């Protein structure tokens, strides 16, 4: 059985899961963050090399102030825990998204997390926070345009590979498998460039209840698919 090299996850359904238990949405986020630590370790033990998770979208600022504040508090403590986990589990962490809208102390902790884990050789773990694919592409286009104006690049020399290096995911291979939990079947502005040839897997299981067995099911399904990349399978 082939283990996908890179799995991207849209961890969805924290709020609905909490509601089904008669609890506030924020409780779902707390349990969701705990589950992320568990799944991260499971994924690595299963042989996955890259894991990219969606923690907060550029659209999520539209939620109530109470929920946004609670999420930011959670990211603060999650980031601190992650610094330890990255050290103990040899994880290399990258941050995708635009950190400039986050509180200065959270930006600092994220920087510390990336910096302190940059030489680790185990799981490559990407966290997308204040991330939107359109925003990422626009930021990349601006950088390309600046480099052209500065004479560092010529427009003719911009290829798909060159452009990829301007994205937040520079150096990270494209995902083989995308998993979205909790029933919705949409991208919600996630990795639109990078997912061009990725296999999609949707499950009804809400994120806080998602287990290693559910991850295995997604991988089994991935293995039953025929990836063609526009070609025709040889007989
Ligand atoms: C995913 O769970 C976490 C974030 C988007 C931050 P949701 O908060 O979207 O939960 P539902 O989809 O409302 O159940
Ligand atoms: C996408 O989930 C963003 C994250 C999981 C962080 P949402 O729950 O915000 O997406 P929509 O609003 O249902 O599309
Ligand atoms: Mg949701």
mmCIF file of C-alpha atoms and ligand atoms in Angstrom:
data_model
loop_
_atom_site.group_PDB
_atom_site.id
_atom_site.type_symbol
_atom_site.label_atom_id
_atom_site.label_comp_id
_atom_site.label_asym_id
_atom_site.label_seq_id
_atom_site.Cartn_x
_atom_site.Cartn_y
_atom_site.Cartn_z
ATOM 1 C CA UNK A 1 0.000 0.000 0.000
ATOM 2 C CA UNK A 2 1.319 3.442 -0.906
ATOM 3 C CA UNK A 3 1.402 6.034 1.843
ATOM 4 C CA UNK A 4 0.795 9.514 0.436
ATOM 5 C CA UNK A 5 3.866 11.662 0.904
ATOM 6 C CA UNK A 6 1.856 14.802 1.654
ATOM 7 C CA UNK A 7 -1.603 15.053 3.209
ATOM 8 C CA UNK A 8 -3.446 18.362 3.522
ATOM 9 C CA UNK A 9 -6.362 18.606 5.932
ATOM 10 C CA UNK A 10 -9.236 21.079 6.284
ATOM 11 C CA UNK A 11 -10.068 20.455 9.917
ATOM 12 C CA UNK A 12 -13.722 21.315 9.938
ATOM 13 C CA UNK A 13 -16.680 20.734 12.242
ATOM 14 C CA UNK A 14 -15.362 21.796 15.651
ATOM 15 C CA UNK A 15 -18.404 24.017 16.243
ATOM 16 C CA UNK A 16 -21.000 21.468 15.159
ATOM 17 C CA UNK A 17 -19.302 18.714 17.140
ATOM 18 C CA UNK A 18 -19.432 20.849 20.308
ATOM 19 C CA UNK A 19 -23.052 21.810 19.670
ATOM 20 C CA UNK A 20 -24.010 18.145 19.332
ATOM 21 C CA UNK A 21 -22.596 17.655 22.831
ATOM 22 C CA UNK A 22 -24.498 20.642 24.207
ATOM 23 C CA UNK A 23 -21.252 22.585 24.575
ATOM 24 C CA UNK A 24 -20.122 26.022 23.304
ATOM 25 C CA UNK A 25 -18.275 26.229 19.951
ATOM 26 C CA UNK A 26 -15.051 27.193 21.671
ATOM 27 C CA UNK A 27 -14.994 23.867 23.492
ATOM 28 C CA UNK A 28 -14.951 22.241 20.045
ATOM 29 C CA UNK A 29 -11.895 24.295 19.101
ATOM 30 C CA UNK A 30 -10.059 23.266 22.272
ATOM 31 C CA UNK A 31 -10.763 19.584 21.612
ATOM 32 C CA UNK A 32 -9.922 20.060 17.938
ATOM 33 C CA UNK A 33 -6.499 21.472 18.826
ATOM 34 C CA UNK A 34 -5.848 18.512 21.161
ATOM 35 C CA UNK A 35 -6.808 16.094 18.417
ATOM 36 C CA UNK A 36 -4.407 17.787 16.041
ATOM 37 C CA UNK A 37 -1.487 16.824 18.289
ATOM 38 C CA UNK A 38 -2.647 13.204 18.319
ATOM 39 C CA UNK A 39 -3.210 12.965 14.544
ATOM 40 C CA UNK A 40 0.110 14.668 13.868
ATOM 41 C CA UNK A 41 1.946 11.942 15.709
ATOM 42 C CA UNK A 42 -0.174 9.181 14.122
ATOM 43 C CA UNK A 43 0.484 10.591 10.649
ATOM 44 C CA UNK A 44 4.219 10.570 11.211
ATOM 45 C CA UNK A 45 4.182 7.024 12.602
ATOM 46 C CA UNK A 46 2.263 5.929 9.511
ATOM 47 C CA UNK A 47 5.067 7.223 7.289
ATOM 48 C CA UNK A 48 3.593 10.520 6.123
ATOM 49 C CA UNK A 49 6.337 13.056 5.419
ATOM 50 C CA UNK A 50 4.326 16.269 5.006
ATOM 51 C CA UNK A 51 1.163 17.315 6.817
ATOM 52 C CA UNK A 52 -0.505 20.668 6.112
ATOM 53 C CA UNK A 53 -3.431 21.806 8.229
ATOM 54 C CA UNK A 54 -5.858 24.721 7.935
ATOM 55 C CA UNK A 55 -6.191 26.458 11.293
ATOM 56 C CA UNK A 56 -7.635 29.863 10.417
ATOM 57 C CA UNK A 57 -8.673 31.304 7.060
ATOM 58 C CA UNK A 58 -8.543 34.905 5.869
ATOM 59 C CA UNK A 59 -12.370 34.682 5.960
ATOM 60 C CA UNK A 60 -12.550 33.453 9.560
ATOM 61 C CA UNK A 61 -12.176 37.040 10.859
ATOM 62 C CA UNK A 62 -15.896 37.361 10.007
ATOM 63 C CA UNK A 63 -16.779 35.220 13.026
ATOM 64 C CA UNK A 64 -17.903 36.791 16.305
ATOM 65 C CA UNK A 65 -15.275 38.689 18.273
ATOM 66 C CA UNK A 66 -15.728 36.207 21.081
ATOM 67 C CA UNK A 67 -14.916 33.246 18.830
ATOM 68 C CA UNK A 68 -11.978 34.974 17.096
ATOM 69 C CA UNK A 69 -10.527 35.971 20.496
ATOM 70 C CA UNK A 70 -10.914 32.425 21.797
ATOM 71 C CA UNK A 71 -9.240 31.008 18.684
ATOM 72 C CA UNK A 72 -6.321 33.424 19.017
ATOM 73 C CA UNK A 73 -5.881 32.449 22.684
ATOM 74 C CA UNK A 74 -5.901 28.832 21.624
ATOM 75 C CA UNK A 75 -3.296 29.463 18.893
ATOM 76 C CA UNK A 76 -1.069 31.100 21.499
ATOM 77 C CA UNK A 77 -1.090 28.069 23.742
ATOM 78 C CA UNK A 78 -0.994 25.678 20.784
ATOM 79 C CA UNK A 79 2.095 27.402 19.378
ATOM 80 C CA UNK A 80 3.881 27.139 22.728
ATOM 81 C CA UNK A 81 3.038 23.438 23.043
ATOM 82 C CA UNK A 82 4.080 22.925 19.434
ATOM 83 C CA UNK A 83 7.572 24.331 20.143
ATOM 84 C CA UNK A 84 8.040 21.485 22.642
ATOM 85 C CA UNK A 85 6.402 18.827 20.449
ATOM 86 C CA UNK A 86 8.511 19.871 17.469
ATOM 87 C CA UNK A 87 11.655 19.489 19.556
ATOM 88 C CA UNK A 88 10.641 16.142 21.071
ATOM 89 C CA UNK A 89 9.347 14.664 17.798
ATOM 90 C CA UNK A 90 11.921 16.162 15.398
ATOM 91 C CA UNK A 91 9.182 18.083 13.487
ATOM 92 C CA UNK A 92 9.991 20.910 11.093
ATOM 93 C CA UNK A 93 7.228 23.511 11.239
ATOM 94 C CA UNK A 94 6.383 26.078 8.568
ATOM 95 C CA UNK A 95 3.678 28.729 8.765
ATOM 96 C CA UNK A 96 1.509 29.477 5.721
ATOM 97 C CA UNK A 97 -0.506 32.694 5.485
ATOM 98 C CA UNK A 98 -0.014 36.331 6.292
ATOM 99 C CA UNK A 99 1.049 36.705 9.931
ATOM 100 C CA UNK A 100 0.952 40.523 9.839
ATOM 101 C CA UNK A 101 -2.698 40.657 10.986
ATOM 102 C CA UNK A 102 -1.982 38.538 14.061
ATOM 103 C CA UNK A 103 -1.116 39.992 17.481
ATOM 104 C CA UNK A 104 2.625 40.788 17.823
ATOM 105 C CA UNK A 105 3.195 38.220 20.586
ATOM 106 C CA UNK A 106 1.616 35.461 18.487
ATOM 107 C CA UNK A 107 3.742 36.489 15.502
ATOM 108 C CA UNK A 108 6.795 36.244 17.773
ATOM 109 C CA UNK A 109 5.893 32.744 19.010
ATOM 110 C CA UNK A 110 5.242 31.558 15.464
ATOM 111 C CA UNK A 111 8.635 32.889 14.392
ATOM 112 C CA UNK A 112 10.252 31.115 17.328
ATOM 113 C CA UNK A 113 8.457 27.892 16.401
ATOM 114 C CA UNK A 114 9.677 28.046 12.793
ATOM 115 C CA UNK A 115 13.191 29.108 13.727
ATOM 116 C CA UNK A 116 13.663 26.527 16.497
ATOM 117 C CA UNK A 117 12.447 23.643 14.320
ATOM 118 C CA UNK A 118 14.046 24.539 10.998
ATOM 119 C CA UNK A 119 16.817 21.922 11.166
ATOM 120 C CA UNK A 120 14.563 19.054 12.243
ATOM 121 C CA UNK A 121 14.365 16.128 9.847
ATOM 122 C CA UNK A 122 11.153 14.317 10.849
ATOM 123 C CA UNK A 123 7.604 15.309 9.916
ATOM 124 C CA UNK A 124 7.265 18.478 7.835
ATOM 125 C CA UNK A 125 4.322 20.191 9.448
ATOM 126 C CA UNK A 126 2.715 23.220 7.792
ATOM 127 C CA UNK A 127 0.158 25.273 9.721
ATOM 128 C CA UNK A 128 -2.034 27.645 7.732
ATOM 129 C CA UNK A 129 -3.077 30.576 9.893
ATOM 130 C CA UNK A 130 -4.668 33.719 8.479
ATOM 131 C CA UNK A 131 -4.239 31.822 5.243
ATOM 132 C CA UNK A 132 -6.237 32.257 2.038
ATOM 133 C CA UNK A 133 -5.167 30.870 -1.296
ATOM 134 C CA UNK A 134 -6.164 34.007 -3.195
ATOM 135 C CA UNK A 135 -4.290 36.169 -0.706
ATOM 136 C CA UNK A 136 -1.219 33.920 -1.014
ATOM 137 C CA UNK A 137 -1.298 34.163 -4.818
ATOM 138 C CA UNK A 138 -1.730 37.947 -4.748
ATOM 139 C CA UNK A 139 1.191 38.300 -2.309
ATOM 140 C CA UNK A 140 3.305 36.096 -4.586
ATOM 141 C CA UNK A 141 2.362 38.145 -7.666
ATOM 142 C CA UNK A 142 3.421 41.321 -5.865
ATOM 143 C CA UNK A 143 6.831 39.819 -5.043
ATOM 144 C CA UNK A 144 7.295 38.639 -8.624
ATOM 145 C CA UNK A 145 6.341 42.084 -9.926
ATOM 146 C CA UNK A 146 8.813 43.752 -7.546
ATOM 147 C CA UNK A 147 11.599 41.396 -8.674
ATOM 148 C CA UNK A 148 10.805 42.203 -12.307
ATOM 149 C CA UNK A 149 10.862 45.940 -11.616
ATOM 150 C CA UNK A 150 14.184 45.538 -9.778
ATOM 151 C CA UNK A 151 15.564 43.693 -12.808
ATOM 152 C CA UNK A 152 16.104 40.482 -10.806
ATOM 153 C CA UNK A 153 13.780 38.572 -13.124
ATOM 154 C CA UNK A 154 12.372 38.911 -16.586
ATOM 155 C CA UNK A 155 8.684 38.145 -17.228
ATOM 156 C CA UNK A 156 9.559 35.524 -19.883
ATOM 157 C CA UNK A 157 11.570 33.549 -17.318
ATOM 158 C CA UNK A 158 8.586 33.080 -14.977
ATOM 159 C CA UNK A 159 7.598 29.422 -15.165
ATOM 160 C CA UNK A 160 5.240 27.368 -12.993
ATOM 161 C CA UNK A 161 8.236 26.223 -10.932
ATOM 162 C CA UNK A 162 9.563 29.752 -10.501
ATOM 163 C CA UNK A 163 6.128 31.010 -9.447
ATOM 164 C CA UNK A 164 5.706 28.123 -6.960
ATOM 165 C CA UNK A 165 8.814 29.347 -5.181
ATOM 166 C CA UNK A 166 7.104 32.654 -4.431
ATOM 167 C CA UNK A 167 4.228 30.930 -2.637
ATOM 168 C CA UNK A 168 4.159 30.299 1.130
ATOM 169 C CA UNK A 169 4.644 26.596 0.356
ATOM 170 C CA UNK A 170 7.988 27.118 -1.456
ATOM 171 C CA UNK A 171 10.004 23.913 -1.214
ATOM 172 C CA UNK A 172 7.031 21.800 -0.078
ATOM 173 C CA UNK A 173 5.810 19.199 -2.610
ATOM 174 C CA UNK A 174 2.136 19.447 -3.650
ATOM 175 C CA UNK A 175 -0.325 17.451 -1.522
ATOM 176 C CA UNK A 176 -1.192 13.942 -2.736
ATOM 177 C CA UNK A 177 -4.351 13.751 -0.665
ATOM 178 C CA UNK A 178 -6.739 16.392 0.708
ATOM 179 C CA UNK A 179 -9.034 15.444 3.564
ATOM 180 C CA UNK A 180 -11.956 17.619 4.656
ATOM 181 C CA UNK A 181 -13.838 16.524 7.745
ATOM 182 C CA UNK A 182 -17.439 17.173 8.750
ATOM 183 C CA UNK A 183 -19.306 16.805 5.484
ATOM 184 C CA UNK A 184 -18.713 20.044 3.573
ATOM 185 C CA UNK A 185 -17.343 19.539 0.072
ATOM 186 C CA UNK A 186 -15.594 22.788 -0.804
ATOM 187 C CA UNK A 187 -12.091 24.250 -0.672
ATOM 188 C CA UNK A 188 -12.864 27.395 1.346
ATOM 189 C CA UNK A 189 -9.878 29.173 -0.220
ATOM 190 C CA UNK A 190 -7.345 26.466 0.683
ATOM 191 C CA UNK A 191 -4.205 25.754 -1.402
ATOM 192 C CA UNK A 192 -5.884 26.249 -4.779
ATOM 193 C CA UNK A 193 -2.614 26.288 -6.720
ATOM 194 C CA UNK A 194 -1.095 23.371 -4.823
ATOM 195 C CA UNK A 195 -4.170 21.099 -5.037
ATOM 196 C CA UNK A 196 -4.302 21.116 -8.857
ATOM 197 C CA UNK A 197 -3.769 17.322 -9.073
ATOM 198 C CA UNK A 198 -4.544 16.225 -5.522
ATOM 199 C CA UNK A 199 -7.033 13.453 -4.714
ATOM 200 C CA UNK A 200 -9.937 14.675 -2.525
ATOM 201 C CA UNK A 201 -11.476 12.744 0.351
ATOM 202 C CA UNK A 202 -14.505 13.978 2.256
ATOM 203 C CA UNK A 203 -15.776 12.442 5.477
ATOM 204 C CA UNK A 204 -18.802 13.176 7.677
ATOM 205 C CA UNK A 205 -16.676 12.722 10.821
ATOM 206 C CA UNK A 206 -16.190 16.079 12.579
ATOM 207 C CA UNK A 207 -12.570 17.037 13.301
ATOM 208 C CA UNK A 208 -12.535 16.529 17.113
ATOM 209 C CA UNK A 209 -13.800 12.949 16.584
ATOM 210 C CA UNK A 210 -11.416 12.133 13.700
ATOM 211 C CA UNK A 211 -9.123 9.207 14.610
ATOM 212 C CA UNK A 212 -6.133 7.324 13.275
ATOM 213 C CA UNK A 213 -8.605 4.758 11.877
ATOM 214 C CA UNK A 214 -10.366 7.525 9.923
ATOM 215 C CA UNK A 215 -7.001 8.638 8.571
ATOM 216 C CA UNK A 216 -6.286 5.051 7.548
ATOM 217 C CA UNK A 217 -9.662 4.896 5.731
ATOM 218 C CA UNK A 218 -8.758 8.008 3.765
ATOM 219 C CA UNK A 219 -5.406 6.484 2.817
ATOM 220 C CA UNK A 220 -7.080 3.203 1.770
ATOM 221 C CA UNK A 221 -9.476 5.143 -0.442
ATOM 222 C CA UNK A 222 -6.558 7.096 -1.899
ATOM 223 C CA UNK A 223 -4.905 3.780 -2.760
ATOM 224 C CA UNK A 224 -7.960 2.564 -4.627
ATOM 225 C CA UNK A 225 -7.840 5.560 -6.964
ATOM 226 C CA UNK A 226 -6.031 5.720 -10.247
ATOM 227 C CA UNK A 227 -3.977 8.901 -10.561
ATOM 228 C CA UNK A 228 -3.650 9.893 -14.187
ATOM 229 C CA UNK A 229 -2.349 13.487 -14.384
ATOM 230 C CA UNK A 230 -4.057 13.959 -17.714
ATOM 231 C CA UNK A 231 -2.527 10.845 -19.252
ATOM 232 C CA UNK A 232 -4.032 7.443 -20.018
ATOM 233 C CA UNK A 233 -3.215 4.398 -17.924
ATOM 234 C CA UNK A 234 -0.985 1.923 -19.713
ATOM 235 C CA UNK A 235 -2.546 -1.532 -20.212
HETATM 236 C C1 LIG B 1 -13.126 24.343 12.075
HETATM 237 O O1 LIG B 1 -14.333 24.168 12.731
HETATM 238 C C2 LIG B 1 -12.179 25.282 12.793
HETATM 239 C C3 LIG B 1 -12.053 26.630 12.211
HETATM 240 C C4 LIG B 1 -12.541 26.999 11.068
HETATM 241 C C5 LIG B 1 -11.313 27.615 12.966
HETATM 242 P P1 LIG B 1 -15.529 25.195 12.562
HETATM 243 O O2 LIG B 1 -15.395 26.260 13.580
HETATM 244 O O3 LIG B 1 -15.614 25.667 11.151
HETATM 245 O O4 LIG B 1 -16.775 24.288 12.916
HETATM 246 P P2 LIG B 1 -18.173 24.256 12.167
HETATM 247 O O5 LIG B 1 -17.869 24.043 10.704
HETATM 248 O O6 LIG B 1 -18.845 25.564 12.428
HETATM 249 O O7 LIG B 1 -18.868 23.090 12.775
HETATM 250 C C1 LIG B 2 -12.315 26.482 6.528
HETATM 251 O O1 LIG B 2 -13.385 26.132 7.341
HETATM 252 C C2 LIG B 2 -11.231 27.122 7.343
HETATM 253 C C3 LIG B 2 -10.595 26.273 8.350
HETATM 254 C C4 LIG B 2 -10.829 24.996 8.569
HETATM 255 C C5 LIG B 2 -9.611 26.945 9.159
HETATM 256 P P1 LIG B 2 -14.659 27.069 7.495
HETATM 257 O O2 LIG B 2 -15.591 26.321 8.385
HETATM 258 O O3 LIG B 2 -14.262 28.418 7.915
HETATM 259 O O4 LIG B 2 -15.211 27.126 6.011
HETATM 260 P P2 LIG B 2 -16.636 27.550 5.461
HETATM 261 O O5 LIG B 2 -16.917 28.903 5.993
HETATM 262 O O6 LIG B 2 -17.602 26.538 5.968
HETATM 263 O O7 LIG B 2 -16.487 27.489 3.988
HETATM 264 MG MG1 LIG B 3 -16.594 25.071 9.483
#
